[in-house]
Amino acid sequence: MCSANKSVLVIEDNPINMELVVDVLEAAGYTVLQATSAEDGLRLAETHLPGLILLDISLPGMDGLAATRALKRNPATARIPLVALTAHVMQGDRERVQEAGCDGYLMKPIDIASFREDVARYLRGGAAG
Ligand code: MN
């Protein structure tokens, strides 16, 4: 049986960014789970075991880096590909994201065409591009 996990968990507190990401993913046929805080995201990840997690780094309360560490520490969620969505362009941010355990990162605002390709690649377990 071919049972690719086409569910994606998006953890993003900005409603405009969330809407765009969800629209693109749903149009591409993915089932999308939404969380607006890291805490809710951790709960949804453990409950639903999505095929991919996209998460904002700048979140109120627990930030995306702390959430990444928590997801990678938890045996139930450690192997889910985890990709940071970040508007940060500061030197060192890529390193911080990777050190926390993210499998890759995508810059916001997203480019719709390349975003779809990137999501498909990460779901297949491809390396960070
Ligand atoms: Mn944010």
PDB file of C-alpha atoms and ligand atoms in Angstrom:
ATOM      1  CA  MET A   1       0.000   0.000   0.000  1.00  0.00           C
ATOM      2  CA  CYS A   2       1.313   3.420  -0.892  1.00  0.00           C
ATOM      3  CA  SER A   3       0.434   5.653   2.014  1.00  0.00           C
ATOM      4  CA  ALA A   4       2.454   8.831   1.710  1.00  0.00           C
ATOM      5  CA  ASN A   5       1.695  11.112   4.606  1.00  0.00           C
ATOM      6  CA  LYS A   6       0.387  14.240   2.932  1.00  0.00           C
ATOM      7  CA  SER A   7      -0.446  16.118   6.111  1.00  0.00           C
ATOM      8  CA  VAL A   8       1.512  19.219   6.992  1.00  0.00           C
ATOM      9  CA  LEU A   9       1.484  20.985  10.354  1.00  0.00           C
ATOM     10  CA  VAL A  10       1.987  24.749  10.104  1.00  0.00           C
ATOM     11  CA  ILE A  11       2.952  26.631  13.276  1.00  0.00           C
ATOM     12  CA  GLU A  12       2.626  30.358  12.549  1.00  0.00           C
ATOM     13  CA  ASP A  13       1.209  33.203  14.638  1.00  0.00           C
ATOM     14  CA  ASN A  14       0.797  35.734  11.816  1.00  0.00           C
ATOM     15  CA  PRO A  15      -2.688  35.233  10.278  1.00  0.00           C
ATOM     16  CA  ILE A  16      -1.702  36.632   6.877  1.00  0.00           C
ATOM     17  CA  ASN A  17       1.300  34.343   6.579  1.00  0.00           C
ATOM     18  CA  MET A  18      -0.764  31.403   7.840  1.00  0.00           C
ATOM     19  CA  GLU A  19      -3.525  31.997   5.297  1.00  0.00           C
ATOM     20  CA  LEU A  20      -1.096  32.151   2.374  1.00  0.00           C
ATOM     21  CA  VAL A  21       0.760  28.993   3.398  1.00  0.00           C
ATOM     22  CA  VAL A  22      -2.477  27.095   4.057  1.00  0.00           C
ATOM     23  CA  ASP A  23      -3.999  28.190   0.733  1.00  0.00           C
ATOM     24  CA  VAL A  24      -0.947  27.049  -1.223  1.00  0.00           C
ATOM     25  CA  LEU A  25      -0.713  23.723   0.601  1.00  0.00           C
ATOM     26  CA  GLU A  26      -4.437  22.933   0.323  1.00  0.00           C
ATOM     27  CA  ALA A  27      -4.433  23.837  -3.377  1.00  0.00           C
ATOM     28  CA  ALA A  28      -1.596  21.341  -3.792  1.00  0.00           C
ATOM     29  CA  GLY A  29      -3.683  18.615  -2.132  1.00  0.00           C
ATOM     30  CA  TYR A  30      -2.184  18.553   1.337  1.00  0.00           C
ATOM     31  CA  THR A  31      -4.134  18.177   4.550  1.00  0.00           C
ATOM     32  CA  VAL A  32      -3.103  21.096   6.740  1.00  0.00           C
ATOM     33  CA  LEU A  33      -3.063  21.270  10.526  1.00  0.00           C
ATOM     34  CA  GLN A  34      -2.746  24.766  11.977  1.00  0.00           C
ATOM     35  CA  ALA A  35      -1.292  25.992  15.251  1.00  0.00           C
ATOM     36  CA  THR A  36      -0.724  29.611  16.240  1.00  0.00           C
ATOM     37  CA  SER A  37       1.614  28.851  19.141  1.00  0.00           C
ATOM     38  CA  ALA A  38       4.506  26.476  19.716  1.00  0.00           C
ATOM     39  CA  GLU A  39       2.651  24.886  22.602  1.00  0.00           C
ATOM     40  CA  ASP A  40      -0.354  24.023  20.416  1.00  0.00           C
ATOM     41  CA  GLY A  41       1.993  22.895  17.668  1.00  0.00           C
ATOM     42  CA  LEU A  42       3.735  20.413  19.959  1.00  0.00           C
ATOM     43  CA  ARG A  43       0.379  18.946  20.979  1.00  0.00           C
ATOM     44  CA  LEU A  44      -0.835  18.628  17.379  1.00  0.00           C
ATOM     45  CA  ALA A  45       2.463  17.120  16.227  1.00  0.00           C
ATOM     46  CA  GLU A  46       2.355  14.398  18.854  1.00  0.00           C
ATOM     47  CA  THR A  47      -1.332  13.667  18.318  1.00  0.00           C
ATOM     48  CA  HIS A  48      -1.409  13.637  14.500  1.00  0.00           C
ATOM     49  CA  LEU A  49       2.192  12.800  13.494  1.00  0.00           C
ATOM     50  CA  PRO A  50       2.143  14.931  10.318  1.00  0.00           C
ATOM     51  CA  GLY A  51       4.454  14.154   7.411  1.00  0.00           C
ATOM     52  CA  LEU A  52       6.086  17.573   7.646  1.00  0.00           C
ATOM     53  CA  ILE A  53       6.186  20.483  10.065  1.00  0.00           C
ATOM     54  CA  LEU A  54       6.658  24.073   8.913  1.00  0.00           C
ATOM     55  CA  LEU A  55       7.242  26.480  11.745  1.00  0.00           C
ATOM     56  CA  ASP A  56       7.711  30.166  12.245  1.00  0.00           C
ATOM     57  CA  ILE A  57      10.712  31.036  14.389  1.00  0.00           C
ATOM     58  CA  SER A  58       9.266  34.224  15.903  1.00  0.00           C
ATOM     59  CA  LEU A  59       6.373  33.002  18.033  1.00  0.00           C
ATOM     60  CA  PRO A  60       4.936  34.441  21.237  1.00  0.00           C
ATOM     61  CA  GLY A  61       5.859  32.437  24.336  1.00  0.00           C
ATOM     62  CA  MET A  62       7.972  29.461  23.345  1.00  0.00           C
ATOM     63  CA  ASP A  63       9.798  30.425  20.132  1.00  0.00           C
ATOM     64  CA  GLY A  64      10.364  28.261  17.092  1.00  0.00           C
ATOM     65  CA  LEU A  65      13.901  27.287  18.069  1.00  0.00           C
ATOM     66  CA  ALA A  66      12.755  26.019  21.463  1.00  0.00           C
ATOM     67  CA  ALA A  67       9.852  24.214  19.782  1.00  0.00           C
ATOM     68  CA  THR A  68      12.285  22.603  17.346  1.00  0.00           C
ATOM     69  CA  ARG A  69      14.437  21.313  20.194  1.00  0.00           C
ATOM     70  CA  ALA A  70      11.354  19.928  21.961  1.00  0.00           C
ATOM     71  CA  LEU A  71      10.103  18.174  18.812  1.00  0.00           C
ATOM     72  CA  LYS A  72      13.519  16.647  18.124  1.00  0.00           C
ATOM     73  CA  ARG A  73      13.879  15.490  21.757  1.00  0.00           C
ATOM     74  CA  ASN A  74      10.532  13.712  21.694  1.00  0.00           C
ATOM     75  CA  PRO A  75      10.932  10.196  20.209  1.00  0.00           C
ATOM     76  CA  ALA A  76       7.369  10.379  18.844  1.00  0.00           C
ATOM     77  CA  THR A  77       8.120  13.439  16.692  1.00  0.00           C
ATOM     78  CA  ALA A  78      11.909  13.370  16.281  1.00  0.00           C
ATOM     79  CA  ARG A  79      11.858  11.944  12.761  1.00  0.00           C
ATOM     80  CA  ILE A  80       9.267  14.307  11.286  1.00  0.00           C
ATOM     81  CA  PRO A  81      11.020  16.674   8.836  1.00  0.00           C
ATOM     82  CA  LEU A  82      10.953  20.144  10.348  1.00  0.00           C
ATOM     83  CA  VAL A  83      11.443  23.275   8.286  1.00  0.00           C
ATOM     84  CA  ALA A  84      11.729  26.795   9.680  1.00  0.00           C
ATOM     85  CA  LEU A  85       9.792  29.629   8.071  1.00  0.00           C
ATOM     86  CA  THR A  86      11.798  32.723   8.756  1.00  0.00           C
ATOM     87  CA  ALA A  87      11.879  36.341   7.705  1.00  0.00           C
ATOM     88  CA  HIS A  88      15.204  36.702   9.460  1.00  0.00           C
ATOM     89  CA  VAL A  89      18.081  37.429   7.140  1.00  0.00           C
ATOM     90  CA  MET A  90      20.641  38.121   9.820  1.00  0.00           C
ATOM     91  CA  GLN A  91      24.038  36.494   9.540  1.00  0.00           C
ATOM     92  CA  GLY A  92      24.015  33.400  11.709  1.00  0.00           C
ATOM     93  CA  ASP A  93      20.276  32.695  11.555  1.00  0.00           C
ATOM     94  CA  ARG A  94      20.736  29.769   9.206  1.00  0.00           C
ATOM     95  CA  GLU A  95      23.247  28.294  11.656  1.00  0.00           C
ATOM     96  CA  ARG A  96      20.976  28.896  14.659  1.00  0.00           C
ATOM     97  CA  VAL A  97      18.080  27.177  12.914  1.00  0.00           C
ATOM     98  CA  GLN A  98      20.208  24.177  11.955  1.00  0.00           C
ATOM     99  CA  GLU A  99      21.791  23.919  15.391  1.00  0.00           C
ATOM    100  CA  ALA A 100      18.323  23.773  16.953  1.00  0.00           C
ATOM    101  CA  GLY A 101      17.600  20.735  14.776  1.00  0.00           C
ATOM    102  CA  CYS A 102      15.649  22.043  11.800  1.00  0.00           C
ATOM    103  CA  ASP A 103      16.042  20.031   8.596  1.00  0.00           C
ATOM    104  CA  GLY A 104      15.923  23.193   6.520  1.00  0.00           C
ATOM    105  CA  TYR A 105      14.508  26.660   6.306  1.00  0.00           C
ATOM    106  CA  LEU A 106      12.407  28.693   3.895  1.00  0.00           C
ATOM    107  CA  MET A 107      12.411  32.449   3.650  1.00  0.00           C
ATOM    108  CA  LYS A 108       9.270  34.542   4.095  1.00  0.00           C
ATOM    109  CA  PRO A 109       7.534  35.921   2.182  1.00  0.00           C
ATOM    110  CA  ILE A 110       7.292  32.579   0.406  1.00  0.00           C
ATOM    111  CA  ASP A 111       7.604  32.250  -3.364  1.00  0.00           C
ATOM    112  CA  ILE A 112       4.554  30.161  -4.249  1.00  0.00           C
ATOM    113  CA  ALA A 113       6.052  28.093  -7.076  1.00  0.00           C
ATOM    114  CA  SER A 114       9.293  27.208  -5.322  1.00  0.00           C
ATOM    115  CA  PHE A 115       7.465  26.736  -2.010  1.00  0.00           C
ATOM    116  CA  ARG A 116       5.403  23.897  -3.490  1.00  0.00           C
ATOM    117  CA  GLU A 117       8.529  22.224  -4.817  1.00  0.00           C
ATOM    118  CA  ASP A 118      10.342  22.682  -1.507  1.00  0.00           C
ATOM    119  CA  VAL A 119       7.462  21.188   0.484  1.00  0.00           C
ATOM    120  CA  ALA A 120       7.275  18.160  -1.819  1.00  0.00           C
ATOM    121  CA  ARG A 121      11.035  17.639  -1.496  1.00  0.00           C
ATOM    122  CA  TYR A 122      11.027  17.884   2.281  1.00  0.00           C
ATOM    123  CA  LEU A 123       8.094  15.461   2.489  1.00  0.00           C
ATOM    124  CA  ARG A 124      10.143  12.989   0.476  1.00  0.00           C
ATOM    125  CA  GLY A 125      12.919  13.442   2.985  1.00  0.00           C
ATOM    126  CA  GLY A 126      15.189  15.377   0.663  1.00  0.00           C
ATOM    127  CA  ALA A 127      18.122  17.329   1.981  1.00  0.00           C
ATOM    128  CA  ALA A 128      17.938  21.037   2.694  1.00  0.00           C
ATOM    129  CA  GLY A 129      18.394  22.914  -0.516  1.00  0.00           C
TER     130      GLY A 129
HETATM  131 MN    MN B   1       5.736  35.109  14.025  1.00  0.00          MN
END
